[in-house]
Coordinates of C-alpha atoms in Angstrom, one line a residue:
Chain A
M1 CA -42.2 27.4 -7.0
T2 CA -43.9 30.0 -4.8
D3 CA -44.5 27.3 -2.4
S4 CA -41.6 26.1 -1.7
A5 CA -40.0 29.6 -1.8
T6 CA -42.5 29.9 0.8
R7 CA -41.3 26.7 2.1
R8 CA -38.1 27.5 2.2
A9 CA -39.4 31.2 4.1
A10 CA -40.5 29.5 6.8
Y11 CA -37.8 27.7 7.6
T12 CA -36.3 30.6 8.1
V13 CA -38.3 31.8 10.2
I14 CA -38.1 28.5 12.1
G15 CA -34.9 28.7 12.5
L16 CA -34.5 32.3 13.4
L17 CA -36.5 31.2 16.4
I18 CA -34.6 28.6 17.3
V19 CA -31.2 30.0 17.2
G20 CA -32.8 33.7 19.6
V21 CA -34.4 31.4 21.7
M22 CA -30.3 29.6 22.2
L23 CA -29.1 32.7 22.3
F24 CA -31.6 34.1 25.5
P25 CA -28.6 33.6 27.6
V26 CA -26.3 35.4 25.6
Y27 CA -29.0 38.1 25.2
W28 CA -29.8 38.1 28.6
M29 CA -26.3 38.3 29.3
L30 CA -26.0 41.3 27.2
N31 CA -29.5 43.1 28.5
A32 CA -28.0 42.8 32.5
S33 CA -25.2 44.3 31.9
L34 CA -26.8 48.3 30.8
Q35 CA -28.8 48.1 33.6
P36 CA -28.4 51.2 36.9
S37 CA -27.3 49.7 40.0
G38 CA -29.0 47.6 42.7
N39 CA -32.0 46.8 39.9
T40 CA -30.4 45.0 37.6
L41 CA -32.8 41.9 37.7
T42 CA -36.2 43.4 37.8
A43 CA -34.4 44.7 34.6
G44 CA -37.2 44.8 31.5
F45 CA -36.7 42.8 27.9
L46 CA -34.9 46.4 26.9
P47 CA -32.2 48.3 27.8
L48 CA -33.9 51.0 27.1
D49 CA -32.1 53.6 29.8
P50 CA -29.2 51.1 29.2
S51 CA -26.3 52.7 32.0
F52 CA -22.8 51.6 31.5
A53 CA -21.8 51.6 35.8
G54 CA -21.9 48.0 35.9
Y55 CA -18.7 47.9 32.8
R56 CA -17.4 51.3 34.9
R57 CA -17.4 48.8 38.3
A58 CA -15.9 45.9 36.6
L59 CA -13.1 47.3 34.9
S60 CA -11.9 48.8 38.1
E61 CA -12.5 45.7 39.4
Q62 CA -11.7 43.0 36.8
G63 CA -9.2 45.4 34.9
G64 CA -6.3 43.3 36.1
N65 CA -7.8 40.4 36.0
L66 CA -8.2 40.2 32.5
V67 CA -5.1 41.3 31.8
T68 CA -4.0 38.4 33.7
S69 CA -6.7 36.7 30.9
L70 CA -5.3 38.2 28.4
I71 CA -1.2 37.1 29.3
I72 CA -2.5 33.9 29.9
A73 CA -3.9 33.2 26.8
T74 CA -1.2 35.0 25.4
G75 CA 1.2 32.3 26.6
T76 CA -0.3 29.1 25.8
V77 CA -1.1 30.7 22.5
V78 CA 1.8 30.5 21.4
L79 CA 3.5 27.3 23.8
S80 CA 1.1 25.4 23.0
L81 CA 1.8 25.4 19.1
A82 CA 4.8 25.8 19.1
I83 CA 5.0 22.6 20.6
A84 CA 2.2 20.7 18.5
A85 CA 3.2 22.1 15.2
P86 CA 5.9 20.1 14.3
C87 CA 3.9 17.5 16.7
A88 CA 1.7 17.3 14.5
Y89 CA 3.3 17.4 11.0
A90 CA 5.3 14.2 12.6
L91 CA 2.0 11.8 13.5
S92 CA 0.5 13.5 9.6
Q93 CA 3.8 12.0 7.7
F94 CA 5.8 10.7 8.8
R95 CA 5.7 6.5 8.4
S96 CA 6.2 4.7 12.1
R97 CA 4.1 2.9 13.9
W98 CA 4.8 5.0 16.8
V99 CA 1.9 7.2 15.1
S100 CA -1.3 5.2 16.0
I101 CA 0.7 5.5 19.5
G102 CA 0.9 8.9 19.5
L103 CA -2.4 9.3 18.3
L104 CA -3.5 6.5 21.2
A105 CA -2.3 8.5 23.9
I106 CA -4.8 11.9 22.1
L107 CA -7.1 10.1 22.6
I108 CA -6.3 8.6 26.1
S109 CA -5.7 12.3 27.7
Q110 CA -9.1 13.9 26.6
M111 CA -10.2 11.1 29.2
I112 CA -8.4 12.5 31.6
P113 CA -10.9 14.9 34.3
G114 CA -9.2 18.0 35.0
I115 CA -9.0 17.8 39.1
V116 CA -6.8 14.4 38.2
I117 CA -4.2 17.0 36.6
A118 CA -5.1 19.6 38.7
N119 CA -4.8 17.3 42.1
A120 CA -1.2 16.6 41.3
L121 CA -0.2 20.0 39.9
Y122 CA -0.5 21.5 42.7
T123 CA 1.9 19.3 45.0
A124 CA 4.3 19.9 42.2
Y125 CA 4.1 23.6 41.8
E126 CA 4.2 24.0 45.7
R127 CA 7.8 22.4 46.2
I128 CA 9.1 24.7 43.2
G129 CA 7.3 27.4 43.9
L130 CA 4.5 27.8 40.6
L131 CA 1.9 27.8 42.8
N132 CA -0.2 32.2 42.2
S133 CA 1.7 32.2 39.2
I134 CA 1.3 33.1 35.3
P135 CA 3.7 30.3 34.2
G136 CA 2.6 27.8 36.6
L137 CA -0.9 28.6 34.7
I138 CA -0.2 28.5 30.9
V139 CA 2.4 25.5 31.8
A140 CA -1.5 23.9 32.9
N141 CA -3.5 25.4 30.8
C142 CA -1.5 23.7 27.9
S143 CA -3.4 19.9 29.4
S144 CA -6.4 21.3 27.3
A145 CA -5.2 23.4 24.5
L146 CA -2.1 21.3 23.5
P147 CA -3.8 17.5 22.9
F148 CA -6.4 19.2 20.6
A149 CA -4.0 21.5 19.0
I150 CA -2.1 18.2 17.6
L151 CA -5.6 16.8 16.5
I152 CA -6.5 20.1 14.8
L153 CA -3.1 20.5 13.4
R154 CA -2.8 17.5 12.0
S155 CA -6.4 16.5 10.7
F156 CA -5.0 19.8 8.4
M157 CA -1.6 18.4 7.7
L158 CA -3.3 15.0 6.4
S159 CA -3.2 16.5 3.1
L160 CA -0.4 17.9 2.8
P161 CA 1.0 16.3 -0.5
P162 CA 4.5 14.3 0.8
S163 CA 6.4 15.9 -2.6
L164 CA 6.2 19.0 -1.2
V165 CA 8.6 18.2 1.1
E166 CA 10.4 16.1 -1.1
A167 CA 11.3 18.4 -4.1
A168 CA 12.7 21.1 -1.0
R169 CA 14.8 18.2 0.3
V170 CA 16.6 17.3 -3.6
D171 CA 17.2 20.7 -3.4
G172 CA 19.6 20.8 0.1
A173 CA 16.9 21.4 2.5
G174 CA 16.8 19.9 5.9
L175 CA 14.1 18.7 7.9
L176 CA 14.0 21.0 9.7
R177 CA 13.8 23.4 7.3
A178 CA 11.6 22.7 5.2
F179 CA 9.5 22.5 8.2
V180 CA 10.2 26.1 9.0
A181 CA 9.9 26.8 5.5
I182 CA 7.2 25.3 3.2
V183 CA 4.5 23.4 6.2
L184 CA 4.3 26.2 8.9
P185 CA 3.7 28.9 5.9
I186 CA 0.9 26.9 3.8
S187 CA -0.3 25.8 7.4
R188 CA -1.3 29.0 8.5
N189 CA -5.0 28.6 8.7
S190 CA -4.8 26.0 11.2
L191 CA -2.4 27.0 12.8
I192 CA -5.0 29.4 13.5
T193 CA -7.8 27.1 14.3
A194 CA -5.6 26.1 16.3
G195 CA -4.4 29.8 18.0
L196 CA -7.8 30.3 17.8
F197 CA -9.2 27.3 20.6
S198 CA -6.0 27.5 22.3
F199 CA -6.4 30.8 23.6
L200 CA -10.7 30.1 24.0
F201 CA -9.9 27.5 26.0
S202 CA -7.0 28.9 28.4
W203 CA -9.4 32.8 28.9
S204 CA -11.8 30.4 29.7
D205 CA -9.8 28.0 32.3
F206 CA -11.7 28.4 35.4
L207 CA -10.3 25.0 37.4
F208 CA -6.6 25.5 37.5
A209 CA -7.3 29.4 38.7
L210 CA -9.2 27.9 41.2
T211 CA -6.7 25.3 42.6
L212 CA -3.0 26.3 41.5
T213 CA -3.4 30.2 43.6
T214 CA -4.2 30.5 46.8
K215 CA -3.7 33.9 47.1
G216 CA -4.6 37.0 45.2
G217 CA -1.9 37.4 43.3
V218 CA -2.4 36.4 40.1
R219 CA -6.7 36.2 39.4
P220 CA -8.0 35.8 35.8
V221 CA -10.6 37.2 35.6
T222 CA -13.4 33.5 35.0
L223 CA -12.3 33.5 39.3
G224 CA -13.1 37.4 39.4
I225 CA -15.8 36.3 38.9
Y226 CA -16.7 33.1 39.7
Q227 CA -15.9 35.2 43.9
Y228 CA -18.1 37.5 42.7
L229 CA -21.0 34.9 42.8
G230 CA -19.2 33.0 46.0
T231 CA -21.6 35.8 48.7
Q232 CA -24.6 36.6 47.7
V233 CA -24.9 39.0 44.7
Q234 CA -24.9 42.2 44.9
N235 CA -24.6 44.2 41.7
W236 CA -25.8 42.2 38.5
N237 CA -24.8 45.2 36.7
A238 CA -21.4 44.9 37.5
V239 CA -20.7 40.3 37.6
M240 CA -22.8 40.5 33.9
A241 CA -20.7 43.4 32.5
T242 CA -17.8 41.4 33.4
A243 CA -18.9 38.3 31.5
V244 CA -20.0 40.1 28.8
L245 CA -16.4 41.5 28.3
S246 CA -14.9 37.3 28.8
A247 CA -17.6 36.4 25.8
I248 CA -15.6 38.9 23.4
P249 CA -13.1 36.8 23.0
A250 CA -15.3 33.9 22.3
V251 CA -17.8 36.3 19.6
V252 CA -14.7 37.4 18.3
L253 CA -13.4 34.0 17.0
L254 CA -16.6 33.5 16.1
V255 CA -17.2 36.2 13.8
A256 CA -13.5 36.3 12.8
A257 CA -13.3 32.3 12.1
Q258 CA -16.7 31.3 11.8
K259 CA -15.8 29.0 9.0
Y260 CA -12.6 26.9 10.9
I261 CA -15.0 26.8 13.8
A262 CA -17.1 23.8 12.8
A263 CA -14.1 22.0 10.9
G264 CA -12.0 22.3 14.4
A265 CA -14.7 20.7 16.5
V266 CA -15.2 18.5 14.1
G267 CA -11.1 17.6 13.4
G268 CA -10.6 17.5 16.9
A269 CA -13.0 15.3 18.2
V270 CA -13.4 12.4 15.5
K271 CA -9.6 12.2 12.9
Chain B
M1 CA 18.9 3.0 -17.4
A2 CA 19.9 6.2 -16.4
Q3 CA 16.9 7.2 -14.6
A4 CA 17.6 4.1 -12.7
T5 CA 21.1 5.1 -12.0
L6 CA 19.6 8.3 -10.6
T7 CA 17.1 7.1 -8.3
R8 CA 19.7 4.4 -6.8
S9 CA 21.9 8.0 -6.0
V10 CA 19.4 9.5 -4.4
A11 CA 18.3 6.4 -2.3
V12 CA 22.0 6.3 -1.8
R13 CA 21.6 10.4 -0.1
R14 CA 18.9 8.8 0.9
Q15 CA 21.3 6.0 3.1
R16 CA 23.0 7.8 4.4
G17 CA 21.4 11.0 6.1
R18 CA 19.3 7.9 7.9
R19 CA 20.2 8.5 10.6
G20 CA 20.4 12.3 11.0
E21 CA 17.4 12.8 10.0
S22 CA 15.8 10.1 12.5
L23 CA 17.5 11.2 14.6
T24 CA 15.4 15.0 13.1
K25 CA 12.5 12.4 13.3
V26 CA 12.6 12.5 17.1
L27 CA 13.6 16.2 17.6
F28 CA 9.4 16.8 16.2
V29 CA 7.8 14.4 18.2
L30 CA 9.9 15.2 21.7
P31 CA 8.8 18.1 23.1
A32 CA 5.0 17.3 23.0
A33 CA 6.1 13.3 24.0
L34 CA 7.3 15.1 26.8
A35 CA 4.5 17.2 27.9
M36 CA 2.6 15.2 27.4
A37 CA 4.3 12.6 29.4
A38 CA 4.3 15.8 32.5
L39 CA 0.5 16.9 31.7
F40 CA -1.2 13.5 32.1
G41 CA 1.3 10.3 32.4
Y42 CA 2.5 12.1 35.7
P43 CA -1.2 13.4 37.1
V44 CA -1.8 9.8 36.9
V45 CA 0.4 8.8 38.3
K46 CA 0.5 10.7 41.1
N47 CA -2.9 10.3 41.4
V48 CA -2.5 6.7 41.5
V49 CA 0.6 7.2 44.7
M50 CA -1.7 9.5 45.7
S51 CA -4.9 7.9 46.5
L52 CA -2.2 5.4 48.5
Q53 CA -0.9 7.7 50.9
D54 CA -2.3 9.6 53.7
Y55 CA -1.8 13.2 52.1
S56 CA -2.9 16.1 53.6
L57 CA -2.4 19.5 54.3
R58 CA 0.2 18.5 57.2
T59 CA 2.4 17.0 53.9
F60 CA 3.2 19.5 53.0
F61 CA 4.7 21.3 55.7
T62 CA 6.5 18.0 57.0
G63 CA 7.4 16.2 53.2
Q64 CA 5.8 12.9 55.0
A65 CA 2.6 11.0 53.0
P66 CA 3.0 8.1 54.9
F67 CA 1.1 4.6 53.2
V68 CA -2.1 3.7 54.2
G69 CA -2.8 1.2 51.6
L70 CA -6.8 1.1 51.0
K71 CA -7.8 3.5 53.6
N72 CA -8.5 6.8 51.0
Y73 CA -10.8 3.5 49.4
A74 CA -12.8 2.8 52.3
A75 CA -13.0 6.3 53.5
M76 CA -14.5 7.1 50.1
V77 CA -17.2 4.6 49.4
S78 CA -18.3 4.8 53.3
D79 CA -19.1 8.3 53.4
Q80 CA -22.6 9.6 53.7
L81 CA -22.4 11.7 50.5
F82 CA -20.6 8.6 48.4
S83 CA -23.7 7.3 47.2
Q84 CA -25.6 10.8 46.0
A85 CA -22.7 11.7 44.0
M86 CA -22.5 8.1 42.0
V87 CA -26.4 8.7 41.4
N88 CA -25.8 12.3 40.7
T89 CA -23.1 11.7 38.6
A90 CA -25.1 9.3 36.9
L91 CA -27.6 10.9 36.6
F92 CA -26.7 13.8 35.0
T93 CA -24.6 12.2 32.9
I94 CA -27.8 10.9 30.9
G95 CA -29.5 13.6 31.5
S96 CA -27.3 15.3 29.9
I97 CA -26.3 13.9 27.1
A98 CA -30.3 12.0 26.1
F99 CA -30.9 15.9 25.6
Q100 CA -28.1 16.9 23.8
F101 CA -28.2 14.4 21.7
S102 CA -31.7 14.4 20.9
I103 CA -32.4 17.5 20.3
G104 CA -28.9 18.1 18.2
L105 CA -30.0 15.7 16.0
A106 CA -33.8 17.0 15.2
L107 CA -31.9 20.4 15.3
A108 CA -28.9 19.3 12.7
L109 CA -32.0 16.9 10.3
F110 CA -33.0 20.8 10.0
F111 CA -30.1 22.9 10.0
R112 CA -29.0 20.1 6.7
R113 CA -32.6 21.8 4.6
N114 CA -31.6 24.9 2.3
F115 CA -32.9 27.9 3.2
P116 CA -32.1 32.0 3.3
L117 CA -29.6 33.0 6.6
G118 CA -29.1 28.7 7.5
G119 CA -25.5 29.0 7.4
L120 CA -25.4 31.9 9.5
L121 CA -28.0 30.9 12.1
R122 CA -26.4 27.3 12.4
S123 CA -23.0 29.1 13.1
L124 CA -24.9 31.7 16.2
L125 CA -25.8 28.6 17.2
L126 CA -21.9 27.5 18.1
L127 CA -21.9 30.4 20.5
P128 CA -23.3 29.2 24.7
W129 CA -20.2 26.7 22.9
L130 CA -18.0 28.7 23.3
L131 CA -18.3 30.6 26.1
P132 CA -16.0 30.2 29.2
L133 CA -18.4 27.9 31.7
I134 CA -18.2 30.3 34.0
V135 CA -19.7 33.5 32.5
S136 CA -22.1 31.1 31.4
S137 CA -22.8 29.6 34.4
A138 CA -22.9 33.4 36.4
T139 CA -26.1 34.4 33.7
W140 CA -28.1 31.2 33.8
R141 CA -27.4 32.1 38.3
S142 CA -29.1 35.9 36.7
I143 CA -31.5 34.2 34.7
L144 CA -32.6 31.0 37.8
E145 CA -32.4 33.0 40.7
Q146 CA -35.8 32.9 42.8
D147 CA -37.2 36.1 43.5
N148 CA -36.5 38.5 40.7
G149 CA -35.5 36.2 38.1
I150 CA -35.9 36.8 34.2
L151 CA -37.2 33.3 34.0
N152 CA -39.3 32.9 36.9
R153 CA -40.8 36.2 36.0
T154 CA -41.3 34.5 33.0
L155 CA -43.5 31.4 34.2
T156 CA -45.8 33.4 36.7
G157 CA -46.6 36.8 34.7
L158 CA -47.6 33.8 32.3
H159 CA -49.9 32.3 35.2
L160 CA -47.7 28.6 34.3
I161 CA -46.7 29.0 37.7
D162 CA -48.5 30.6 40.8
Q163 CA -45.0 31.3 43.3
P164 CA -42.0 31.1 42.2
V165 CA -39.9 28.4 41.7
P166 CA -36.2 27.7 43.2
W167 CA -34.5 26.6 41.1
L168 CA -31.3 26.8 42.6
N169 CA -32.7 26.7 45.9
S170 CA -33.9 23.6 46.4
P171 CA -33.0 20.4 46.2
S172 CA -35.7 18.1 44.6
V173 CA -35.3 21.0 41.5
A174 CA -31.5 21.8 41.5
L175 CA -30.2 19.3 40.1
I176 CA -32.8 19.2 36.8
A177 CA -31.7 22.8 36.7
V178 CA -28.1 22.3 37.0
I179 CA -28.9 19.1 33.7
G180 CA -30.7 22.0 31.5
V181 CA -28.3 24.9 31.3
N182 CA -25.0 21.2 30.6
I183 CA -27.4 20.7 27.9
W184 CA -27.8 23.7 26.9
I185 CA -24.0 24.5 27.1
G186 CA -24.1 21.3 24.6
I187 CA -26.6 21.4 22.2
P188 CA -24.2 23.0 20.2
F189 CA -21.4 20.2 20.1
N190 CA -23.9 18.1 19.6
V191 CA -25.0 19.8 16.1
T192 CA -22.3 20.9 14.7
L193 CA -20.8 16.8 14.5
L194 CA -23.7 15.5 13.6
Y195 CA -24.7 18.2 11.2
S196 CA -21.4 17.4 9.9
G197 CA -21.9 13.7 10.1
L198 CA -25.0 13.9 8.2
S199 CA -23.5 15.9 5.5
E200 CA -21.1 13.3 4.3
I201 CA -24.6 11.0 3.6
P202 CA -23.8 10.7 -0.6
D203 CA -26.9 12.1 -1.5
E204 CA -27.4 9.0 -3.9
L205 CA -28.3 7.1 -1.3
Y206 CA -31.7 8.8 -0.9
E207 CA -32.6 9.3 -3.8
A208 CA -32.2 6.0 -4.3
G209 CA -34.2 5.5 -1.9
Q210 CA -36.6 7.8 -3.1
L211 CA -37.3 5.1 -6.3
D212 CA -37.9 2.3 -3.6
G213 CA -40.0 4.6 -1.3
A214 CA -38.7 5.0 1.1
T215 CA -39.3 8.4 2.7
G216 CA -39.1 10.9 5.5
R217 CA -39.2 8.7 7.8
R218 CA -38.8 5.6 6.4
A219 CA -35.4 7.3 5.4
F220 CA -34.0 8.5 8.7
V221 CA -34.8 4.0 9.3
H222 CA -32.9 3.4 6.2
I223 CA -30.5 5.2 5.1
T224 CA -29.8 8.1 7.7
W225 CA -29.8 6.6 10.8
P226 CA -27.6 3.5 9.4
N227 CA -24.8 5.7 7.8
L228 CA -24.8 8.8 10.4
R229 CA -24.5 5.4 14.0
A230 CA -20.6 5.5 13.9
V231 CA -19.6 9.3 14.2
A232 CA -23.4 9.5 16.9
G233 CA -21.5 6.6 18.8
V234 CA -17.8 8.9 19.0
L235 CA -20.3 11.6 19.6
L236 CA -22.4 10.1 23.0
M237 CA -18.4 8.7 24.1
L238 CA -17.2 11.8 24.3
G239 CA -20.3 13.1 25.9
V240 CA -19.3 11.1 28.3
V241 CA -16.3 11.3 29.0
Y242 CA -16.7 15.4 29.0
T243 CA -19.5 15.1 30.8
I244 CA -18.5 12.6 33.7
K245 CA -16.7 15.5 34.4
V246 CA -18.3 18.5 34.6
L247 CA -17.0 20.9 38.0
D248 CA -16.7 24.4 36.4
I249 CA -21.0 24.5 35.3
I250 CA -21.7 23.1 38.8
L251 CA -19.7 25.6 40.8
G252 CA -20.6 27.7 39.8
L253 CA -24.0 27.5 39.9
T254 CA -24.5 26.1 43.0
G255 CA -21.4 24.6 44.8
G256 CA -22.8 21.4 44.8
G257 CA -25.9 22.3 47.3
P258 CA -27.5 23.2 48.3
A259 CA -28.2 20.5 51.0
N260 CA -26.2 19.2 49.0
A261 CA -29.0 17.7 46.0
T262 CA -25.8 18.3 43.0
Q263 CA -22.8 16.9 44.4
T264 CA -21.1 14.7 42.2
L265 CA -18.0 12.8 41.8
A266 CA -16.2 15.1 40.2
T267 CA -16.7 18.0 43.4
Q268 CA -16.8 15.8 45.9
S269 CA -13.3 15.4 44.2
Y270 CA -12.3 18.9 44.3
E271 CA -13.6 19.4 48.0
R272 CA -11.6 16.7 49.3
S273 CA -8.9 17.7 48.0
F274 CA -9.0 22.1 47.5
V275 CA -11.8 22.7 50.7
D276 CA -10.3 19.2 52.8
F277 CA -6.7 19.3 52.1
K278 CA -7.3 15.6 51.9
F279 CA -5.4 15.0 48.9
G280 CA -4.9 11.6 48.8
E281 CA -9.1 11.3 49.3
G282 CA -10.0 13.5 46.7
A283 CA -6.7 11.0 44.7
A284 CA -9.1 8.3 45.5
L285 CA -11.9 9.7 43.9
S286 CA -10.5 10.6 41.1
N287 CA -9.1 7.5 40.5
L288 CA -11.9 6.9 41.1
L289 CA -13.5 9.3 37.4
I290 CA -10.7 8.2 35.6
G291 CA -11.8 4.9 36.3
L292 CA -15.4 5.1 34.6
S293 CA -13.9 6.8 31.8
F294 CA -11.8 4.7 31.2
L295 CA -15.0 2.0 30.7
F296 CA -16.3 4.1 28.2
A297 CA -12.9 5.1 26.6
I298 CA -13.1 1.1 24.7
F299 CA -15.9 2.1 23.4
Y300 CA -15.2 5.0 22.3
L301 CA -11.5 3.7 21.0
R302 CA -13.5 1.2 18.9
S303 CA -15.3 3.6 17.5
T304 CA -13.5 5.4 16.6
R305 CA -10.4 3.7 15.1
R306 CA -11.8 3.9 11.6
A307 CA -11.8 7.3 12.2
V308 CA -8.3 7.0 12.1
D309 CA -6.6 4.7 10.5
E310 CA -8.1 7.8 8.1

């Protein structure tokens, strides 16, 4: 008994070490963001004398870009969920040979590199005036959010008993009304999961921000960080402070929706 | 009798509503189908067409993109960076996946053990996967910085190296450093999928194996691995498909440099299209990427078919 307790404690220590090593870069990002201007890279292991100069600079230079990213990510969530939810329901409950064709199309879509989409969207956007626009980036970001959202929602909706909707149908409700009144409320958790992932995908997007904007007007924060890195880096504390601010959604997602993340990753990949 | 009448009347009502209903059913899928066609179908077709055209900056002013046959593909293959980009793409993909998978498997096996805080630590491990790639790139840029980066300072402090290693500034080590960062990013995803695969192996198998003397390594070879193969297959194919097109990390860490040491097909495609504005050549390169992905996709679909059918 004591032996197994000792052994389990030892496992915990090893686990802590593994996570410590894996998350060291994240700690280092935080540590470097709290250094005074200039000497960031000579920082010690602990921010014994924390300075918020980096954050002041980050907020004044990247604050607008953070808001831009927020708007784009929120737009992507709304658009991708509105399109994905009915489709996921259809793919989980309707009986049709088109279901497997649809799933195949979604799986194939995951193999198409973002640069292919960027190439085509750039030329199309150039013609219809969507370059350097927030709607343009929202639509482009749906290319990563939408297939994933459909797969996640479908893997949850597969477990819905058909009798649930049948009962409402007998009462005379149309398919659409039954979907809105019954299926959507009951799928709340999976909608939140898919929405969080859509937000994160869009918030993290760098490729479309880089290729579908050509001048300064619309600039998501990922592009802001890239431009900091482009030249010789002068103020590491500001770069790292921006990085910390950009990492907040990921941390929030991890804390708030911990149990859904693994399920989402597995559901989106395998099912 | 009453039951049968009821069933029949329901069936009649259903039949009547069927045409309207199938229209509603189409409406459920239509927006997604249109979106998928616009976001994936159109780009693939457009890239194939563009790769056969002289599609350049001039096209945007004149609207003309003359058909040039396979000239863009010829230019792609004869480019002096092409073979290096191919080799780098292969090294990047194989190196990343080999280590992501093996480290991921080791960690997944470790976290299957029951110990205090295990679940919490395992979910914390996901963080690197959730961070925006450009954030990870920026962080690693600061860690790997040659003169004052914490890695070189630590290694020098421990007397493991005499001189700072130019991780991202030397053509001979930059690719290794970039692969290392990508391994770090990919481990969490591998752990998560392998862990869920391990969880689905019934305990009874191990109990039965114990009776036959299959414990430790023998249990892994005869029980764990055969039952994990389906998940591992999916994971490896997904790994190839995702890794072969990685762009953000390389652009953020090295921009393809130094001296083109970290150029891959994806970075080359980006540069042709969006730096040189030779969209035809960029499209040819990205079509090669699609082709390679589809090669692996065939394996991928074969191994996921079972999961899809469920």
